[in-house]
Coordinates of C-alpha atoms in Angstrom, one line a residue:
Chain A
M1 CA 0.0 0.0 0.0
K2 CA 2.8 2.4 0.9
K3 CA 4.3 1.7 -2.5
Y4 CA 1.1 2.9 -4.2
V5 CA 1.0 6.0 -2.1
V6 CA 4.6 6.8 -3.0
G7 CA 3.8 6.0 -6.7
A8 CA 0.8 8.3 -6.6
A9 CA 2.9 11.1 -5.1
V10 CA 5.6 10.6 -7.6
T11 CA 3.1 10.7 -10.4
L12 CA 1.6 13.9 -9.1
V13 CA 5.0 15.5 -8.8
Y14 CA 5.7 14.4 -12.3
I15 CA 2.5 15.8 -13.7
A16 CA 3.1 19.1 -12.0
Y17 CA 6.6 19.0 -13.5
S18 CA 5.3 18.2 -17.0
F19 CA 2.8 21.0 -16.9
G20 CA 5.6 23.3 -15.8
I21 CA 7.6 22.3 -18.8
R22 CA 4.6 22.6 -21.1
N23 CA 4.0 26.1 -20.1
N24 CA 7.5 27.1 -21.0
H25 CA 6.7 27.8 -24.6
S26 CA 9.8 29.6 -25.6
K27 CA 12.3 27.0 -24.7
P28 CA 12.2 23.7 -26.6
V29 CA 14.6 21.6 -24.6
I30 CA 14.8 18.4 -26.5
A31 CA 17.1 18.3 -29.4
P32 CA 15.6 17.4 -32.8
T33 CA 17.2 14.5 -34.4
L34 CA 18.2 14.0 -37.9
P35 CA 21.1 12.5 -39.8
T36 CA 24.2 14.6 -39.1
K37 CA 27.4 15.0 -40.8
T38 CA 29.4 13.3 -38.2
N39 CA 30.3 9.7 -38.7
N40 CA 31.6 8.8 -35.3
Q41 CA 28.3 8.1 -33.6
Q42 CA 27.2 5.2 -35.7
A43 CA 25.2 2.9 -33.6
S44 CA 26.5 -0.6 -33.2
T45 CA 23.7 -2.5 -31.6
G46 CA 24.1 -6.1 -31.1
G47 CA 27.1 -7.9 -32.6
G48 CA 28.4 -7.0 -36.0
S49 CA 26.1 -4.2 -37.1
S50 CA 27.3 -2.6 -40.2
T51 CA 27.9 1.0 -40.6
Q52 CA 25.3 2.5 -43.0
S53 CA 26.9 4.3 -45.8
T54 CA 25.4 7.1 -47.7
G55 CA 25.2 7.6 -51.4
S56 CA 25.4 11.3 -50.9
S57 CA 28.4 13.5 -50.2
T58 CA 26.3 15.7 -48.0
A59 CA 25.5 13.5 -45.1
S60 CA 25.9 10.2 -43.4
S61 CA 23.1 8.5 -41.5
G62 CA 22.2 6.6 -38.5
S63 CA 23.5 8.9 -35.8
A64 CA 20.1 10.3 -34.9
S65 CA 18.7 9.1 -31.7
A66 CA 15.2 8.1 -30.7
P67 CA 13.4 10.5 -28.3
S68 CA 15.7 11.1 -25.5
N69 CA 15.1 12.3 -22.0
Q70 CA 18.4 14.2 -22.2
T71 CA 18.2 17.9 -22.1
K72 CA 20.4 19.2 -24.8
A73 CA 20.5 22.4 -26.8
A74 CA 19.7 22.0 -30.5
A75 CA 22.9 22.2 -32.4
Y76 CA 22.2 21.6 -36.0
K77 CA 24.0 23.5 -38.7
D78 CA 21.9 25.0 -41.4
G79 CA 21.9 23.1 -44.7
S80 CA 20.4 20.2 -46.5
Y81 CA 21.0 16.7 -45.4
T82 CA 20.3 13.6 -47.5
G83 CA 19.9 10.3 -45.9
P84 CA 20.7 6.9 -47.5
V85 CA 18.2 4.8 -49.3
V86 CA 16.6 2.6 -46.6
N87 CA 14.9 -0.6 -47.4
V88 CA 11.9 -0.8 -45.2
Y89 CA 10.8 -4.3 -46.5
Y90 CA 7.9 -2.9 -48.4
G91 CA 10.1 -0.6 -50.6
N92 CA 12.7 2.0 -50.4
V93 CA 12.6 5.2 -48.4
Q94 CA 15.0 8.1 -48.8
V95 CA 14.6 11.3 -46.9
A96 CA 16.2 14.7 -47.2
A97 CA 16.0 17.2 -44.3
T98 CA 16.5 20.9 -44.4
V99 CA 17.7 22.7 -41.4
S100 CA 17.3 26.5 -41.2
G101 CA 17.9 28.6 -38.2
G102 CA 18.9 25.5 -36.3
K103 CA 15.5 23.9 -36.8
I104 CA 14.3 21.2 -39.1
T105 CA 12.2 23.2 -41.6
G106 CA 11.5 20.5 -44.1
V107 CA 11.6 16.8 -44.7
K108 CA 11.5 15.6 -48.2
F109 CA 11.0 12.0 -49.3
L110 CA 13.3 11.3 -52.2
Q111 CA 12.0 7.8 -52.4
Y112 CA 8.7 6.7 -51.2
P113 CA 7.1 3.2 -51.4
H114 CA 3.7 4.6 -52.4
D115 CA 2.6 5.6 -55.8
N116 CA 3.6 9.2 -55.9
P117 CA 6.3 9.2 -58.5
N118 CA 8.6 12.0 -57.4
S119 CA 9.3 13.7 -54.2
T120 CA 6.9 14.7 -51.4
Y121 CA 7.6 17.9 -49.6
I122 CA 6.0 17.5 -46.2
N123 CA 5.4 21.2 -45.8
S124 CA 3.2 21.6 -48.8
Q125 CA 2.8 18.6 -51.1
A126 CA 1.8 16.4 -48.2
R127 CA -1.5 18.2 -48.2
P128 CA -3.3 15.7 -50.5
Y129 CA -2.0 12.8 -48.4
L130 CA -2.9 14.0 -44.9
K131 CA -6.0 15.3 -43.3
Q132 CA -6.5 17.8 -40.5
E133 CA -9.1 18.5 -37.9
T134 CA -9.4 20.5 -34.7
L135 CA -9.3 18.5 -31.5
A136 CA -12.7 17.9 -30.0
A137 CA -13.7 16.0 -26.8
Q138 CA -15.6 12.8 -27.4
S139 CA -18.1 11.4 -25.1
A140 CA -17.9 7.9 -26.4
H141 CA -17.2 5.1 -23.9
V142 CA -13.9 3.4 -24.4
N143 CA -12.4 0.1 -23.3
I144 CA -8.7 1.1 -23.4
I145 CA -6.8 4.4 -23.5
T146 CA -3.7 5.3 -25.4
G147 CA -1.9 8.6 -25.0
A148 CA 1.4 10.3 -24.4
T149 CA 2.6 8.5 -21.3
F150 CA 2.6 10.7 -18.3
T151 CA 4.4 8.0 -16.3
S152 CA 7.7 8.0 -18.1
E153 CA 9.5 5.0 -16.7
G154 CA 12.9 6.7 -16.6
F155 CA 11.6 9.8 -15.0
I156 CA 9.5 7.9 -12.4
Q157 CA 12.4 5.6 -11.6
S158 CA 15.0 8.2 -11.3
L159 CA 12.8 10.5 -9.3
T160 CA 11.8 7.6 -7.0
S161 CA 15.5 6.9 -6.6
A162 CA 16.2 10.6 -5.9
L163 CA 13.3 10.7 -3.4
S164 CA 14.5 7.6 -1.6
K165 CA 17.9 9.2 -1.2
A166 CA 16.2 12.3 0.1
N167 CA 14.4 10.4 2.9
Chain B
M1 CA -11.5 -11.1 -16.1
K2 CA -9.4 -8.0 -16.0
Q3 CA -6.3 -7.1 -13.9
T4 CA -3.8 -4.3 -13.7
E5 CA -0.3 -4.5 -12.2
L6 CA 2.5 -2.0 -11.9
I7 CA 5.5 -3.4 -13.7
M8 CA 8.4 -1.6 -15.5
G9 CA 7.2 1.5 -13.8
M10 CA 3.9 1.6 -15.6
P11 CA 0.4 0.1 -15.2
I12 CA -0.1 -3.1 -17.3
T13 CA -3.6 -4.3 -17.9
I14 CA -4.8 -7.6 -19.3
E15 CA -8.5 -8.3 -19.9
I16 CA -9.7 -11.6 -21.2
V17 CA -13.4 -11.9 -22.0
D18 CA -15.2 -15.0 -20.8
S19 CA -12.3 -16.5 -18.8
S20 CA -11.5 -16.9 -15.2
D21 CA -8.1 -18.6 -15.6
H22 CA -6.3 -16.6 -13.0
D23 CA -3.2 -18.8 -13.2
L24 CA -2.8 -18.0 -16.9
L25 CA -3.3 -14.3 -16.1
Q26 CA -0.7 -14.5 -13.4
S27 CA 1.8 -16.2 -15.7
M28 CA 1.4 -13.3 -18.2
F29 CA 2.3 -10.8 -15.5
D30 CA 5.2 -13.0 -14.5
Y31 CA 6.4 -12.8 -18.1
F32 CA 6.3 -9.0 -18.0
R33 CA 8.3 -9.1 -14.7
A34 CA 10.9 -11.4 -16.3
V35 CA 11.2 -9.0 -19.3
D36 CA 11.7 -6.2 -16.9
D37 CA 14.3 -8.2 -15.0
R38 CA 16.3 -8.7 -18.2
Y39 CA 15.9 -5.4 -20.0
S40 CA 15.6 -2.8 -17.2
P41 CA 18.2 -0.1 -17.5
Y42 CA 17.6 0.6 -13.8
K43 CA 18.0 -2.8 -12.2
P44 CA 21.6 -3.4 -11.2
D45 CA 21.3 -7.1 -12.0
S46 CA 19.6 -6.9 -15.3
E47 CA 21.3 -8.3 -18.4
L48 CA 21.1 -4.9 -20.0
T49 CA 22.9 -3.3 -17.1
K50 CA 25.6 -5.9 -17.3
I51 CA 26.0 -5.1 -21.0
N52 CA 26.3 -1.5 -20.3
E53 CA 28.9 -2.3 -17.7
G54 CA 31.0 -4.2 -20.3
L55 CA 29.6 -7.7 -20.5
A56 CA 31.2 -9.3 -23.6
R57 CA 28.9 -9.6 -26.6
N58 CA 29.6 -13.4 -26.9
K59 CA 28.1 -13.8 -23.4
L60 CA 24.7 -12.4 -24.3
S61 CA 21.6 -14.6 -24.0
S62 CA 20.2 -15.6 -27.3
E63 CA 17.0 -13.5 -26.6
M64 CA 19.1 -10.4 -25.9
T65 CA 21.0 -10.9 -29.1
M66 CA 17.8 -11.2 -31.0
I67 CA 16.4 -8.0 -29.4
L68 CA 19.5 -6.1 -30.3
D69 CA 19.3 -7.4 -33.8
L70 CA 15.7 -6.2 -34.0
C71 CA 16.8 -2.8 -32.7
E72 CA 19.5 -2.6 -35.3
Q73 CA 17.0 -3.6 -38.0
T74 CA 14.6 -1.0 -36.8
R75 CA 17.4 1.6 -36.8
Q76 CA 18.0 0.9 -40.5
D77 CA 14.2 0.7 -41.3
T78 CA 13.8 4.2 -39.9
N79 CA 16.7 6.0 -41.4
G80 CA 18.5 6.0 -38.1
Y81 CA 15.7 7.7 -36.2
F82 CA 15.2 4.7 -34.0
N83 CA 18.4 4.4 -32.0
I84 CA 18.9 2.6 -28.7
R85 CA 22.4 4.0 -28.0
H86 CA 22.5 7.1 -25.9
D87 CA 25.6 8.5 -24.3
G88 CA 27.4 5.2 -24.9
K89 CA 24.7 3.1 -23.2
L90 CA 22.1 0.8 -24.8
D91 CA 18.5 1.2 -23.9
P92 CA 16.2 -1.0 -26.0
S93 CA 13.0 -0.2 -24.0
G94 CA 11.6 1.7 -27.0
L95 CA 11.3 -1.7 -28.7
V96 CA 11.0 -4.1 -25.8
K97 CA 7.7 -2.8 -24.5
G98 CA 5.8 -3.3 -27.8
W99 CA 7.6 -6.6 -28.4
A100 CA 6.7 -7.9 -24.9
V101 CA 3.0 -6.9 -25.3
N102 CA 3.0 -8.7 -28.7
Q103 CA 4.6 -11.8 -27.0
V104 CA 1.9 -11.9 -24.3
A105 CA -0.9 -11.5 -26.9
D106 CA 0.6 -14.4 -28.9
K107 CA 0.7 -16.5 -25.7
L108 CA -2.9 -15.8 -25.1
L109 CA -3.9 -16.7 -28.6
Q110 CA -1.9 -19.9 -28.3
A111 CA -3.7 -20.7 -25.1
G112 CA -6.9 -20.6 -27.0
H113 CA -8.3 -17.2 -26.1
D114 CA -9.8 -15.1 -28.9
N115 CA -11.2 -12.1 -27.1
F116 CA -8.7 -10.1 -25.0
Y117 CA -6.4 -7.1 -24.9
V118 CA -3.0 -6.5 -23.4
E119 CA -2.0 -2.9 -22.6
A120 CA 1.3 -1.6 -21.2
G121 CA 1.6 2.1 -20.6
G122 CA -0.6 3.0 -23.5
D123 CA 0.7 0.3 -25.9
I124 CA -2.2 -1.9 -26.8
Q125 CA -2.7 -5.2 -28.6
A126 CA -6.4 -6.3 -28.9
H127 CA -8.1 -9.3 -30.4
G128 CA -11.6 -10.4 -31.0
H129 CA -14.3 -8.5 -29.2
A130 CA -15.0 -6.7 -25.9
A131 CA -17.2 -8.0 -23.2
D132 CA -20.2 -6.3 -24.7
G133 CA -19.7 -8.1 -28.0
G134 CA -18.6 -5.0 -29.9
P135 CA -15.1 -4.1 -31.1
W136 CA -12.5 -3.0 -28.6
R137 CA -12.8 0.8 -28.4
V138 CA -9.5 2.6 -28.0
G139 CA -9.6 6.2 -26.9
I140 CA -6.8 8.6 -27.7
R141 CA -6.2 10.8 -24.7
S142 CA -5.8 14.5 -25.1
P143 CA -2.2 15.6 -24.3
F144 CA -3.8 18.7 -22.9
N145 CA -6.2 17.1 -20.5
M146 CA -5.8 13.6 -19.1
Q147 CA -9.6 13.3 -18.6
T148 CA -10.5 14.0 -22.2
I149 CA -10.7 11.5 -25.1
V150 CA -10.3 13.2 -28.5
K151 CA -10.7 10.2 -30.8
T152 CA -12.1 6.8 -30.5
L153 CA -10.7 3.9 -32.7
A154 CA -12.3 0.5 -33.0
I155 CA -10.1 -2.6 -33.3
Q156 CA -12.1 -5.4 -35.0
D157 CA -9.8 -8.1 -36.2
G158 CA -6.8 -7.8 -34.0
G159 CA -4.4 -4.9 -34.0
G160 CA -2.0 -2.8 -32.1
V161 CA -2.1 0.9 -31.1
A162 CA 0.8 2.9 -29.6
T163 CA 1.3 6.5 -28.8
S164 CA 4.6 8.3 -28.6
G165 CA 4.7 11.6 -26.8
T166 CA 7.0 13.6 -24.7
Y167 CA 6.7 15.1 -21.3
I168 CA 9.5 17.5 -22.2
R169 CA 8.4 19.9 -24.8
G170 CA 9.0 18.6 -28.2
Q171 CA 11.2 20.0 -30.8
H172 CA 9.8 23.0 -32.6
I173 CA 8.7 22.0 -36.0
Y174 CA 6.6 23.4 -38.9
N175 CA 3.0 22.4 -38.9
P176 CA 2.9 20.2 -41.9
V177 CA -0.5 21.5 -43.1
E178 CA -0.4 25.2 -42.4
E179 CA 3.0 26.4 -43.6
S180 CA 2.6 29.8 -42.1
T181 CA 2.4 28.6 -38.6
S182 CA 4.7 26.3 -36.7
A183 CA 3.8 23.9 -34.0
S184 CA 5.2 21.1 -31.9
I185 CA 4.0 17.6 -31.9
Q186 CA 2.4 16.6 -28.6
S187 CA 1.7 13.0 -29.4
L188 CA 1.7 10.6 -32.3
T189 CA -0.6 7.6 -32.2
V190 CA 0.1 4.7 -34.6
I191 CA -2.4 1.9 -35.3
G192 CA -1.6 -1.2 -37.3
P193 CA -1.7 -5.0 -37.5
N194 CA 0.5 -5.5 -34.4
I195 CA 1.8 -3.5 -31.5
Y196 CA 5.4 -4.4 -32.2
D197 CA 5.4 -2.4 -35.5
A198 CA 3.0 0.3 -34.2
D199 CA 5.3 0.9 -31.2
R200 CA 8.7 0.9 -32.9
F201 CA 7.5 3.0 -35.8
A202 CA 5.6 5.4 -33.5
T203 CA 8.8 6.0 -31.6
A204 CA 10.9 6.6 -34.7
A205 CA 8.2 8.7 -36.4
F206 CA 7.8 10.9 -33.3
A207 CA 11.6 11.6 -33.4
M208 CA 11.3 12.6 -37.1
G209 CA 9.1 15.6 -36.2
S210 CA 6.8 16.8 -38.9
G211 CA 8.1 14.3 -41.4
G212 CA 7.1 11.4 -39.1
I213 CA 3.5 11.1 -40.1
A214 CA 4.4 11.0 -43.7
F215 CA 6.8 8.2 -42.8
I216 CA 3.9 6.3 -41.3
Q217 CA 1.8 7.1 -44.3
A218 CA 4.5 5.4 -46.4
L219 CA 4.2 2.2 -44.4
P220 CA 1.5 -0.2 -45.6
G221 CA -0.9 -1.2 -42.9
L222 CA 0.0 1.6 -40.5
E223 CA -2.0 4.7 -39.9
A224 CA -1.3 7.7 -37.6
Y225 CA -3.0 10.4 -35.7
M226 CA -0.7 13.3 -34.7
I227 CA -1.7 16.0 -32.2
T228 CA 0.1 19.3 -32.3
D229 CA 0.6 22.2 -29.9
D230 CA -2.1 24.3 -31.4
K231 CA -4.8 21.6 -30.7
Q232 CA -5.0 20.4 -34.2
A233 CA -4.8 16.8 -35.4
V234 CA -3.2 15.7 -38.6
Y235 CA -3.9 12.1 -39.7
T236 CA -3.4 9.7 -42.5
P237 CA -6.6 9.1 -44.6
G238 CA -6.5 5.4 -43.9
L239 CA -7.1 6.1 -40.2
E240 CA -10.7 6.7 -40.9
Q241 CA -11.5 3.0 -41.3
Y242 CA -10.9 2.7 -37.5
V243 CA -12.7 5.8 -36.3
V244 CA -15.8 5.5 -34.3
S245 CA -18.0 8.5 -34.4
A246 CA -18.8 9.8 -31.0

């Protein structure tokens, strides 16, 4: 029982924390990820992974990271970055990203497994492929809920650990 | 029969319609605990922790080797956006959670159950029908209000749903539809045939920012619902086949 009380307290602290961050509109604190020009961070997961090579002289690939809890400043240099052709088992995908003002400002699919013949600029040409609506609350009953996880494992565990030290 | 336990720092729920096999249910939760024991980056005795402390690659369990291979495959499938290496350490939890939910769903199917769901921290695999005989109804929670459901999806013939989001403010990106404004992604929900693919591609697509939903659009069988800062949703047209009107 005590465990649940601690868990609830941790969750509440966490939610308060997350809203605090959310309200801080002017400071994005997570670094966007995209292929960078450095070659030295190639992931080598498991034994014998091969380094992905790129067919382009402008960029290498594979050094981007999945969403990270690390707080880092964005440090992308402006320019265009072309990734390698990636076989995603239903076809090839190749993406080019444009960085301007340190931010990703466009992602372009050079190859796309669907039927569009040329490239798709997400910023504009994606319009026919995607739909948009304004969020609206639904009253429907549901069996299961999915959503951005408020109980981030890493955060909860490290906070729990920190709190236990504080006791 | 429905039960929730806290494992891996998150609530895990299993509901099996028309069954009272509590031993089976318990063995499924035991399986999740075993997964946590092996892959937790926080447990000092987990195999993952030992790897990060220098355990030789030829000493890995065959399952760990397989998981790391799947992670590497996913890294390549996603143009490098899925990457389990951070600061020199490996953390495959972005793949293990969906994989484990998928494993448990397979075990329940093999045990002869047709109508159930398994959910771990918002990652869902559902089969058959709910207790009322209708499809499993999955609500997408508003990132702005935990009490609000903004979309309801129905899973009819077995499927997986995963949502990737961030509690730290996301990267600033351009709104893919309104070029003149920019917005951050709050959450990206992916639905598809199985939670393993839905989860790993949701993770990668979220990291891609505005290009992520087009990446999902490019994947056959997967659909996405993306919620941005400005309370707009952008979704793939194929999502509509799952949508339940309120």
